[in-house]
Coordinates of C-alpha atoms in Angstrom, one line a residue:
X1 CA 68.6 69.1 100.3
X2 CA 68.5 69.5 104.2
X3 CA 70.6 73.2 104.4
X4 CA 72.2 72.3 107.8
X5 CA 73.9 69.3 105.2
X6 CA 75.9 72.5 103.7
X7 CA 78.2 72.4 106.9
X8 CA 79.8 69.1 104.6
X9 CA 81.2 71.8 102.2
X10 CA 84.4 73.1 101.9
X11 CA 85.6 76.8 102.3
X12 CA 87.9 76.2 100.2
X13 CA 86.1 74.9 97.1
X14 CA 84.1 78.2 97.3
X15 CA 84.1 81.2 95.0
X16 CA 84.5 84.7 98.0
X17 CA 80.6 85.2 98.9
X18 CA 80.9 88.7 99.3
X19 CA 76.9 89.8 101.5
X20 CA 75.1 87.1 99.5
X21 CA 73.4 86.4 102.8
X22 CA 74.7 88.6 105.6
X23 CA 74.5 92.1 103.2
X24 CA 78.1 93.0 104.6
X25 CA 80.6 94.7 102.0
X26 CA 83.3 92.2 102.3
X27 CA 85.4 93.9 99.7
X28 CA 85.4 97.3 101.6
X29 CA 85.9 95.4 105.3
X30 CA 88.9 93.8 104.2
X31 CA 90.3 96.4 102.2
X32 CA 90.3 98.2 105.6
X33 CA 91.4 95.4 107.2
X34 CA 94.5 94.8 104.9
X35 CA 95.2 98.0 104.8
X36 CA 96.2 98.8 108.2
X37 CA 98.1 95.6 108.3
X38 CA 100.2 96.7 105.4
X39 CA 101.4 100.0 107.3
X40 CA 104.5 97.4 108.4
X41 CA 105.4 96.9 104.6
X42 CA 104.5 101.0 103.9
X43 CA 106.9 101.8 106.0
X44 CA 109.5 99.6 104.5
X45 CA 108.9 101.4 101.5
X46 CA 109.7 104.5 102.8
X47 CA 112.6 102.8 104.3
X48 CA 113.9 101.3 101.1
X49 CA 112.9 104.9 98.3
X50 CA 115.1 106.5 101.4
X51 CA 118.0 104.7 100.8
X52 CA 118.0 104.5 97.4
X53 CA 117.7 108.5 97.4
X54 CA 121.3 108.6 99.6
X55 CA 122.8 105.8 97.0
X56 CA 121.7 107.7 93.6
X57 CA 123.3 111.1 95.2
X58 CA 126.1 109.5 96.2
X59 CA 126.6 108.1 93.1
X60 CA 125.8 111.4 91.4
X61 CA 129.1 113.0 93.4
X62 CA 131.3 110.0 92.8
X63 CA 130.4 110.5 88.7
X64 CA 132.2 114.5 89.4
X65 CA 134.5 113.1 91.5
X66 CA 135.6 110.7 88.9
X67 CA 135.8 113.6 86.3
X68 CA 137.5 115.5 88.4
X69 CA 140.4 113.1 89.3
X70 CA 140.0 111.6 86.1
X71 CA 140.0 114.9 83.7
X72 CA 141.5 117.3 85.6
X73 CA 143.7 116.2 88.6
X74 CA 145.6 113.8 86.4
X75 CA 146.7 116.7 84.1
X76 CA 147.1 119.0 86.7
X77 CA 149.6 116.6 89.0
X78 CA 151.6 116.4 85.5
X79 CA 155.1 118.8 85.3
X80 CA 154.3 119.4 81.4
X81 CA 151.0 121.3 82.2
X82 CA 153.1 123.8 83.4
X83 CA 155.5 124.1 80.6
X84 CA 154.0 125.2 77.8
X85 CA 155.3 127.7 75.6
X86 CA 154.4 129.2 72.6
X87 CA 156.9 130.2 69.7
X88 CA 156.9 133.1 67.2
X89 CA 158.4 133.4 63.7
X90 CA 158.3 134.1 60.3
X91 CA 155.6 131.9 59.1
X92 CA 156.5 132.7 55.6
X93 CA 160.2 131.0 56.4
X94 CA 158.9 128.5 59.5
X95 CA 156.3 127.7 61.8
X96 CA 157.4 126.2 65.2
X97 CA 156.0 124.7 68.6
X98 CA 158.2 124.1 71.3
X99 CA 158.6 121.0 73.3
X100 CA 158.8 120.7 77.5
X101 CA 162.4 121.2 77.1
X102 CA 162.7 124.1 75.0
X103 CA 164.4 127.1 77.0
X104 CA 162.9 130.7 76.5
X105 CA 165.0 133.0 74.7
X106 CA 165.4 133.8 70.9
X107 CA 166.8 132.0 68.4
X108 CA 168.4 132.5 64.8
X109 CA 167.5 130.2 61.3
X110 CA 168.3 130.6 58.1
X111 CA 166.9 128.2 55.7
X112 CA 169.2 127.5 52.4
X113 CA 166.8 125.0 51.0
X114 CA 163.5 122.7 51.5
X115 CA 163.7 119.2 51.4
X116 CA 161.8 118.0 48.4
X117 CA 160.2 114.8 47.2
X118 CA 160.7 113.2 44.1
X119 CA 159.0 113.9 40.9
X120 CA 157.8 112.3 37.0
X121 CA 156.3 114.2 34.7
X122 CA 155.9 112.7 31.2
X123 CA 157.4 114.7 28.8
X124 CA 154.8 113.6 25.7
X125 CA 150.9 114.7 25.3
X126 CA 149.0 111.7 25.6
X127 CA 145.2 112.1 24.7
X128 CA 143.1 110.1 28.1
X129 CA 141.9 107.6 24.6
X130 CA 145.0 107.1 23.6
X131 CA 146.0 103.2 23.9
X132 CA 149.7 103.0 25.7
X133 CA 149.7 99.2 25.5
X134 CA 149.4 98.1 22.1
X135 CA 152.2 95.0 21.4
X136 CA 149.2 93.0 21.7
X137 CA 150.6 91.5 25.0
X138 CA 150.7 92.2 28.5
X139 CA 153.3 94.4 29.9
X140 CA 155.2 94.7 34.0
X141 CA 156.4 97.7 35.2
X142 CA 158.5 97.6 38.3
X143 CA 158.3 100.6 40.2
X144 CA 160.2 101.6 43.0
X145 CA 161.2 104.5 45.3
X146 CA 164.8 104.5 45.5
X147 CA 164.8 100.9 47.7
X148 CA 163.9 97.1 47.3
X149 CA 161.8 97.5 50.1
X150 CA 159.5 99.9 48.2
X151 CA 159.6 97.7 45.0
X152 CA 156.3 97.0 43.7
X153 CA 155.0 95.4 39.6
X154 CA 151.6 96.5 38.0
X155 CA 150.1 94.6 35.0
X156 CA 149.2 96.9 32.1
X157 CA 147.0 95.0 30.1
X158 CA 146.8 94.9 26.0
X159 CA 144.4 98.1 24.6
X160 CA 144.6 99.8 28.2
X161 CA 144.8 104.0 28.2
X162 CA 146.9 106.1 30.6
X163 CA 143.7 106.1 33.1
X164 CA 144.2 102.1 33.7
X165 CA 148.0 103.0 34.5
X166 CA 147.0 106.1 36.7
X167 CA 145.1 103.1 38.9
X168 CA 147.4 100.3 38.5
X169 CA 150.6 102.7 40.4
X170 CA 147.8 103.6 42.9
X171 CA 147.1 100.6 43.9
X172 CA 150.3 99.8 44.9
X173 CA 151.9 103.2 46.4
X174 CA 151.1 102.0 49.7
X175 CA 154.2 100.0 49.2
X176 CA 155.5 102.4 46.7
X177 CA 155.5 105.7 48.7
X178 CA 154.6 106.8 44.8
X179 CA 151.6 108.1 43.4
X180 CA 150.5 108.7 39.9
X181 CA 147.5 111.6 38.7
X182 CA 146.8 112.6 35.5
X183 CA 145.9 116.0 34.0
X184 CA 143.6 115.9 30.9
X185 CA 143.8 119.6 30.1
X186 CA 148.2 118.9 30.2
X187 CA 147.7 115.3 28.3
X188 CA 150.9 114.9 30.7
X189 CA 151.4 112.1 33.9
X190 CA 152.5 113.3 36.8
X191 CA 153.9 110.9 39.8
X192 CA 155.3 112.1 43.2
X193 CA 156.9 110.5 45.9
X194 CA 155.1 110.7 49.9
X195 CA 158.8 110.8 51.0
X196 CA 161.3 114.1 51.0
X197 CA 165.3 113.9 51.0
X198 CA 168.0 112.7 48.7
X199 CA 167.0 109.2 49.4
X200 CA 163.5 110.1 47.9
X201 CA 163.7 108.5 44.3
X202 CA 161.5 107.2 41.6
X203 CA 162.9 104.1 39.6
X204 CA 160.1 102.9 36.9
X205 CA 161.7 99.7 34.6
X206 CA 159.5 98.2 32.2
X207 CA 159.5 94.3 30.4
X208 CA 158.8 95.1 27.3
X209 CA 162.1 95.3 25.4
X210 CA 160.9 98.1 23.3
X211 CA 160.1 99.8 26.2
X212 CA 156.4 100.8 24.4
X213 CA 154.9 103.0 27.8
X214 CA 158.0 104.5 29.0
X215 CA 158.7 105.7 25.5
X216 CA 155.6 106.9 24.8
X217 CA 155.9 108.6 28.1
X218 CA 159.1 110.1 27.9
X219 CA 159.3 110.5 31.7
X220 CA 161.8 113.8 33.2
X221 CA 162.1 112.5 36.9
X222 CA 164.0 114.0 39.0
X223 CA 165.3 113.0 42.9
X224 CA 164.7 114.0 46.2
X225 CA 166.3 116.7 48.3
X226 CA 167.6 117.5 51.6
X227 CA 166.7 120.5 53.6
X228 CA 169.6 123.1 54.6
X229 CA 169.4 125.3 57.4
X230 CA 171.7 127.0 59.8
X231 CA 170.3 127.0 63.4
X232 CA 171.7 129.4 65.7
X233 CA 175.0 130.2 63.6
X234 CA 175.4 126.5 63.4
X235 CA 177.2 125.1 60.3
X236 CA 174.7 124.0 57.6
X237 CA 172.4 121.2 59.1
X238 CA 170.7 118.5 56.8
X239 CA 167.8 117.1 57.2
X240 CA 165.8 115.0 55.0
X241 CA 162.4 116.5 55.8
X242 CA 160.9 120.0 56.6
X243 CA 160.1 118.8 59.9
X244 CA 162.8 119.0 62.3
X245 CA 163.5 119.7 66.4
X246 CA 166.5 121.4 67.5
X247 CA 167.2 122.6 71.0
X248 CA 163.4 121.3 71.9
X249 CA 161.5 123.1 69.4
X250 CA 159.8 121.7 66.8
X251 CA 160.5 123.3 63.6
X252 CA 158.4 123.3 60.3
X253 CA 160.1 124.6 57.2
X254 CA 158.4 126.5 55.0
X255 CA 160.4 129.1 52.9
X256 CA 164.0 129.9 52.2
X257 CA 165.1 132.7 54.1
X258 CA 165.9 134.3 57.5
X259 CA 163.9 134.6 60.5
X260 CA 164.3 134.5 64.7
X261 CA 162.0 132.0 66.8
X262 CA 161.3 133.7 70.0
X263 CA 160.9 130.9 72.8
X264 CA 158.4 131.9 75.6
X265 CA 156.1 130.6 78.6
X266 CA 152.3 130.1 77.2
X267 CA 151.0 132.4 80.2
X268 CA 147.9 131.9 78.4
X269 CA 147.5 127.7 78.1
X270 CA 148.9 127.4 81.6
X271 CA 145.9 129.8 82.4
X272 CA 143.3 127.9 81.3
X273 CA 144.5 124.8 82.7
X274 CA 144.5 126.2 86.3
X275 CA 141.2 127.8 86.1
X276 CA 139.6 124.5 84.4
X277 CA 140.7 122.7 87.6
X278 CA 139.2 125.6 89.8
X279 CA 136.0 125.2 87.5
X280 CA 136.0 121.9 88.0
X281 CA 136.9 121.9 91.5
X282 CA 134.0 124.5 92.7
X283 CA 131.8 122.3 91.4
X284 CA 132.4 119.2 93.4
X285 CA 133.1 121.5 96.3
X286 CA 129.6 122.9 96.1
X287 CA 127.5 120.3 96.0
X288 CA 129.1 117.8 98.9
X289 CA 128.6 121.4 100.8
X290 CA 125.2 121.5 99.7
X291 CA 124.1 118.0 100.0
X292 CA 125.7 117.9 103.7
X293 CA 124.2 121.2 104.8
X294 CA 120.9 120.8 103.1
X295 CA 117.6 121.0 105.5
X296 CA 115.8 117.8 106.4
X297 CA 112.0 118.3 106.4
X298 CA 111.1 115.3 108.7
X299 CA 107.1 116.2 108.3
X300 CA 108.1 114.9 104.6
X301 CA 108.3 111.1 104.8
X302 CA 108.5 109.3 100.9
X303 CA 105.3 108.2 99.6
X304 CA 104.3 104.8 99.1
X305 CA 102.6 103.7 95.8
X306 CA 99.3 103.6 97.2
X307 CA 99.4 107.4 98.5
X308 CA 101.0 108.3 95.0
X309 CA 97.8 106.8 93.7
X310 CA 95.8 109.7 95.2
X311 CA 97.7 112.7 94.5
X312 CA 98.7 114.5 90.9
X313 CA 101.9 114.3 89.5
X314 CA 103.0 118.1 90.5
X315 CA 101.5 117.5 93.9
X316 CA 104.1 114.4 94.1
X317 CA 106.8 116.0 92.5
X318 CA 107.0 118.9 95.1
X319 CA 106.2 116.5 98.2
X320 CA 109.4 114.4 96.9
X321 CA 111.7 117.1 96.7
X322 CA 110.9 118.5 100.2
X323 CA 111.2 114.2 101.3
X324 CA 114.6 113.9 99.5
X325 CA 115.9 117.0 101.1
X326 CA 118.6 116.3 103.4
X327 CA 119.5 112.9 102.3
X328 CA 123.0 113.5 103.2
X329 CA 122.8 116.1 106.0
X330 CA 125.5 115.6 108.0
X331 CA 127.1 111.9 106.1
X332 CA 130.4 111.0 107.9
X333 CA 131.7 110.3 104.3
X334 CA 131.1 113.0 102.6
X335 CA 131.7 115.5 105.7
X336 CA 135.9 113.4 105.7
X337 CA 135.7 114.1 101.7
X338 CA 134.8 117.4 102.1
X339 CA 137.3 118.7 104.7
X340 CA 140.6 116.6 103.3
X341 CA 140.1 118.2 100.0
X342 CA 139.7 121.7 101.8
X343 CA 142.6 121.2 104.0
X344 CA 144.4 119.8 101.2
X345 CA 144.2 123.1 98.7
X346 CA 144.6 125.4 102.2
X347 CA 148.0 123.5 102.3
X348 CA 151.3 125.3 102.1
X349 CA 154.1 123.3 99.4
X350 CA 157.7 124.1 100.0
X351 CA 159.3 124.8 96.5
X352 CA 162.5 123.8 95.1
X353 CA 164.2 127.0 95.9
X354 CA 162.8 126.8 99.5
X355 CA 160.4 129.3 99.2
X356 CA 156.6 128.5 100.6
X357 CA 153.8 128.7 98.7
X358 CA 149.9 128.4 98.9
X359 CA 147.4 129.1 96.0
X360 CA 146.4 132.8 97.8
X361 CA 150.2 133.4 96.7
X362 CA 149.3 132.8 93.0
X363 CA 145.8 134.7 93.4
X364 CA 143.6 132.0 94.1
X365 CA 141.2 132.5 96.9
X366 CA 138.2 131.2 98.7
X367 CA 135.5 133.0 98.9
X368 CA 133.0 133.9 102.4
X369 CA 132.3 131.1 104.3
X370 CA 129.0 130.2 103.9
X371 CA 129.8 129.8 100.1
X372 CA 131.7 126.2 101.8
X373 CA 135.4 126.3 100.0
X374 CA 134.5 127.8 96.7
X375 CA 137.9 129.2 95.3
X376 CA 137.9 132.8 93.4
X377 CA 141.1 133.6 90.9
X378 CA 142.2 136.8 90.6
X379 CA 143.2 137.0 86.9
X380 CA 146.0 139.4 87.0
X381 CA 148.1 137.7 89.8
X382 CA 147.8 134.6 88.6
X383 CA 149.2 135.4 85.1
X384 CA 152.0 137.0 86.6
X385 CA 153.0 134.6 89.1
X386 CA 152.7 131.8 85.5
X387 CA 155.1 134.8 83.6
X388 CA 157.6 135.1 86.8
X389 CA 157.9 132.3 88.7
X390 CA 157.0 129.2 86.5
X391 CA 158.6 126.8 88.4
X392 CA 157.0 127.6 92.3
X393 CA 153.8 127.5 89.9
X394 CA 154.5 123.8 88.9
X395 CA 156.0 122.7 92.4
X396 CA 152.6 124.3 94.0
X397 CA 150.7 121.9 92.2
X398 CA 153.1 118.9 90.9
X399 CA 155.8 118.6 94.1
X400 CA 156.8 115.1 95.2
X401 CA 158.0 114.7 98.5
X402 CA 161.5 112.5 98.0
X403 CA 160.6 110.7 101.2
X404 CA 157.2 110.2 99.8
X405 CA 158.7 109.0 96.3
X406 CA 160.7 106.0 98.6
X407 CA 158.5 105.0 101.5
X408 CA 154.8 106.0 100.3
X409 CA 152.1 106.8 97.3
X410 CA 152.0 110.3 96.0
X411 CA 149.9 112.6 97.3
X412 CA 149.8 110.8 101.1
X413 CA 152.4 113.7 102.7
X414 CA 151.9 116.9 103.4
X415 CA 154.5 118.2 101.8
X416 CA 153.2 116.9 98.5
X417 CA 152.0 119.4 95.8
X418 CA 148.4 120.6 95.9
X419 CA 147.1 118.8 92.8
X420 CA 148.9 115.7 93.8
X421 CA 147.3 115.5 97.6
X422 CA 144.3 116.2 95.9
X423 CA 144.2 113.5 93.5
X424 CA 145.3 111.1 96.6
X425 CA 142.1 112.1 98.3
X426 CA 139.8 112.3 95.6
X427 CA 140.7 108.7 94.9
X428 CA 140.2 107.3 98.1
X429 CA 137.1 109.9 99.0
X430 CA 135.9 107.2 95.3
X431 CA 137.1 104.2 96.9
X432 CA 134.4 104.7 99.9
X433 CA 131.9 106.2 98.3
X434 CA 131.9 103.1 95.7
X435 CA 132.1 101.2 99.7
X436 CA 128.8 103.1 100.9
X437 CA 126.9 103.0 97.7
X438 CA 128.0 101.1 95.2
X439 CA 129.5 101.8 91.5
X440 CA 126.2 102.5 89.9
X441 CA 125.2 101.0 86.6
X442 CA 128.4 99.3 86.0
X443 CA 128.4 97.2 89.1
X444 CA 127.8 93.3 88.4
X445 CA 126.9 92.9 91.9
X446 CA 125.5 95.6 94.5
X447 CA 127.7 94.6 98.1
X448 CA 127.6 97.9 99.4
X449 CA 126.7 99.0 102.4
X450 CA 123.7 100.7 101.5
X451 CA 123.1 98.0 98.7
X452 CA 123.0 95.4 101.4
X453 CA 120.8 97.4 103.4
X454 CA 118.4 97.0 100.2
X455 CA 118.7 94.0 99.3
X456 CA 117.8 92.9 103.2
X457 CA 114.6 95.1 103.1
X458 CA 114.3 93.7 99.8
X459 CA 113.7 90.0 101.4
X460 CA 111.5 91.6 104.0
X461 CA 109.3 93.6 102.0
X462 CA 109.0 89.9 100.0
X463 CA 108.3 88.3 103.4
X464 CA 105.4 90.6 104.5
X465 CA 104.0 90.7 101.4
X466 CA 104.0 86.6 101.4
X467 CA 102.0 87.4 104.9
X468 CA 99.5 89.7 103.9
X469 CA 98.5 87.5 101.2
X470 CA 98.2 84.6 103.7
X471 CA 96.4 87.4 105.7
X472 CA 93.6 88.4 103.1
X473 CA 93.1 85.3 102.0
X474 CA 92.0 84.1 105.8
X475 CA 90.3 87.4 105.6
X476 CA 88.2 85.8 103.3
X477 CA 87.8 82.9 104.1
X478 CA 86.4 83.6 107.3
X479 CA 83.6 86.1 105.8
X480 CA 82.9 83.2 103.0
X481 CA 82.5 80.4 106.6
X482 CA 79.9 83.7 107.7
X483 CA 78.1 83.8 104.7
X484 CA 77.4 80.4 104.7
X485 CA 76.4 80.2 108.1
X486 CA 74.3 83.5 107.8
X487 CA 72.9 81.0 104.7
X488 CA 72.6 78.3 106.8
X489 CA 70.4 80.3 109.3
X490 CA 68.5 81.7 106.9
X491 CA 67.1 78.2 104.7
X492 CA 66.4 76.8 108.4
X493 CA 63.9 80.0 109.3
X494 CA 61.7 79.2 106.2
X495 CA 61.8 75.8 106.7
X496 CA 60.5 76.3 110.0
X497 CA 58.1 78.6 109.2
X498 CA 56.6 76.6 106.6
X499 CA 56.3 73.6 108.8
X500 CA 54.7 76.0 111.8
X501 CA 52.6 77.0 108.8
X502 CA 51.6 73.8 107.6

């Protein structure tokens, strides 16, 4: 065929001719080629792995801010924090805890006696073989603990042994309130009631006339009984369990007897609920100080996969944390965060009796100020301010403004108590963080603002890359139309030379 009949083909029928004819590297050319027309998309890359770096440590401080407001500000804005107290006796006569409203002094109790729960215990040895039921007939016993509403009937079957009654009143004591064991080495039943007082009775009736089981049981029962107890030279008190409160303190009965219960502030639980929101607090502080004063390295720009190709893990590994660094330098959000909560826990809180307070007054300090807000407690001070003045300790932290409780939410005045304002600003500092970055993993839908700003680079990145395809692929094309016309010029030289030949 005449070669110059080639120009009828199509480019685009035709596999890429890559120096068939010419001897040019295609492949390498337009590698080249494409890849300085991809430094556009590169550089949206870097764009995009930037962003993403401010919303993932973003997201990191709003996961501690949550904790904190969440865990510890919560608690700490709470007037029972503050009033714990801790209760001393003899254990041997009662053991006590005392409730919010308990007041500290001492008090006198004298236990006459424990309330009890009623008992059975079968008077005749039965052997575990020996048969109970043997009229040849089924028998009911209705069993019952002193009520119709606890009123329950078992089946004990013809030939059954004092096992298959142990099972049959346990399978019903959840209605009962009774239930049944039995001691092999005794031969003897024993059932006991899960309720104490006078009220506490066992009631056992049985259909057979004879009254076979009962007989051969021969059951001694005997009631229920309240507890007496004299509480602070009170008359004899009654109560129908060993569990009782009086005067806010929550008394457990365990002897008969005399003893004192010594009411006191818990210096110590109070304590470790401060310094767990100091913990807690120092390290949210720290980092937002950190992230916003942390040096930018702007020599450092995020790699793109195709430099990541060409370097070792460690190599990338230290070249990302020098990028990264400085993320946040300087972030409006973070720096209003940052300051409210400092300004907030700088704050002075008027308490009830008038008298001004600030955490330095309990012992709680910050420290230099290059260490950004970090708060230091001095042990001592702190444990006496608890012991001494318990209430300016729970106003400092707890106080609600009265015009605040009418016209606004906690925490918004001033004049609010520490952990309260704090927990007003943590909450919104969430609110626009959750704004600028989104709410993480548990977000449906991403309509932050730095979200949007992805999801726009997103559809660019998608664009360009649509283009460079387009791009290569003309690329191509063009040093396929070459080839063939290098072809072209090349079948027409022979066939010249061969006719000049001829």
């Amino acid at each position: 065929m005449d070669p110059i009949s080639l120009q009828n083909s199509t480019t685009s029928n035709l596999l890429r001719i890559s120096g068939l004819a010419s001897g040019i590297d295609t492949d390498s050319i337009v590698k080249q080629l494409m890849t300085a027309a991809s430094q556009p998309l590169y550089e949206l890359e870097q764009q995009k792995q930037w962003l993403q770096w401010q919303q993932e440590d973003l997201q990191d401080i709003n996961t501690k801010l949550l904790t904190l407001r969440d865990n510890t500000l919560f608690k700490m804005k709470l007037q029972g924090t503050y009033l714990a107290k801790t209760v001393s006796s003899n254990t041997s006569i009662a053991t006590a805890t005392a409730g919010v409203n308990a007041v500290n002094g001492t008090y006198t109790l004298e236990v006459k006696t424990l309330a009890s729960a009623a008992t059975a215990t079968s008077q005749n040895i039965i052997n575990s073989s020996d048969i109970i039921n043997n009229t040849g007939s089924d028998i009911t016993l209705t069993i019952s603990n002193g009520d119709a509403n606890t009123s329950a009937t078992i089946t004990i079957k013809n030939g059954q042994t004092i096992n298959d009654l142990v099972t049959a009143i346990n399978s019903v004591s959840n209605t009962t309130h009774i239930n049944a064991s039995y001691d092999s080495n005794l031969g003897r039943l024993f059932l006991v009631s899960s309720t104490t007082g006078s009220n506490s009775k066992i009631n056992i009736s049985e259909s057979d006339t004879n009254n076979t089981i009962l007989t051969k049981l021969n059951l001694y029962i005997q009631n229920g009984s309240n507890a007496d107890f004299i509480f602070n030279n009170v008359e004899i008190i009654n109560s129908s369990t060993n569990n009782v409160t009086v005067a806010g303190i929550n008394v457990n009965l365990t002897g008969i007897g005399q003893t004192t219960l010594s009411v006191q502030t818990d210096t110590d639980t109070i304590y470790n609920s401060i310094k767990s929101f100091v913990d807690t607090y120092n390290d949210v502080i720290t980092q937002i100080n950190s992230k916003l004063t942390e040096e930018r390295y702007y020599d450092y720009e995020p790699l793109t996969d195709a430099q990541k190709e060409q370097m070792k893990d460690s190599d990338i590994t230290l070249w990302e944390q020098k990028a990264r660094s400085g993320d946040l330098n300087g972030n409006s959000t973070l720096t209003s965060i940052y300051y409210s909560m400092r300004n907030a826990i700088s704050g002075t809180v008027t308490a009830s009796d008038g008298t001004k307070m600030t955490l330095s007054s309990i012992g709680i300090t910050t420290g230099q100020w290059y260490e950004g807000g970090k708060l230091y407690i001095d042990d001592t001070k702190l444990k006496d301010a608890i012991q001494k003045n318990p209430q300016e300790v729970m106003d400092l932290f707890t106080k609600i403004d009265s015009a605040t409780e009418l016209n606004a939410t906690p925490g918004s005045s001033k004049d609010d108590g520490i952990a309260a304002r704090l927990y007003y600003i943590v909450n919104n500092g969430i609110n626009s963080i959750t704004q600028e970055a989104g709410g993480g993993q548990y977000q449906l839908y991403d309509n932050s603002f730095l979200g949007q700003q992805i999801n726009d680079l997103n559809q660019r990145m998608s664009d360009m890359q649509d283009h460079l395809n387009t791009l290569e692929q003309q690329y191509y094309n063009q040093f396929t139309q070459l080839e063939i016309y290098m072809a072209q010029m090349n079948s027409q030289s022979q066939w010249l030379s061969q006719q000049l030949g001829g």
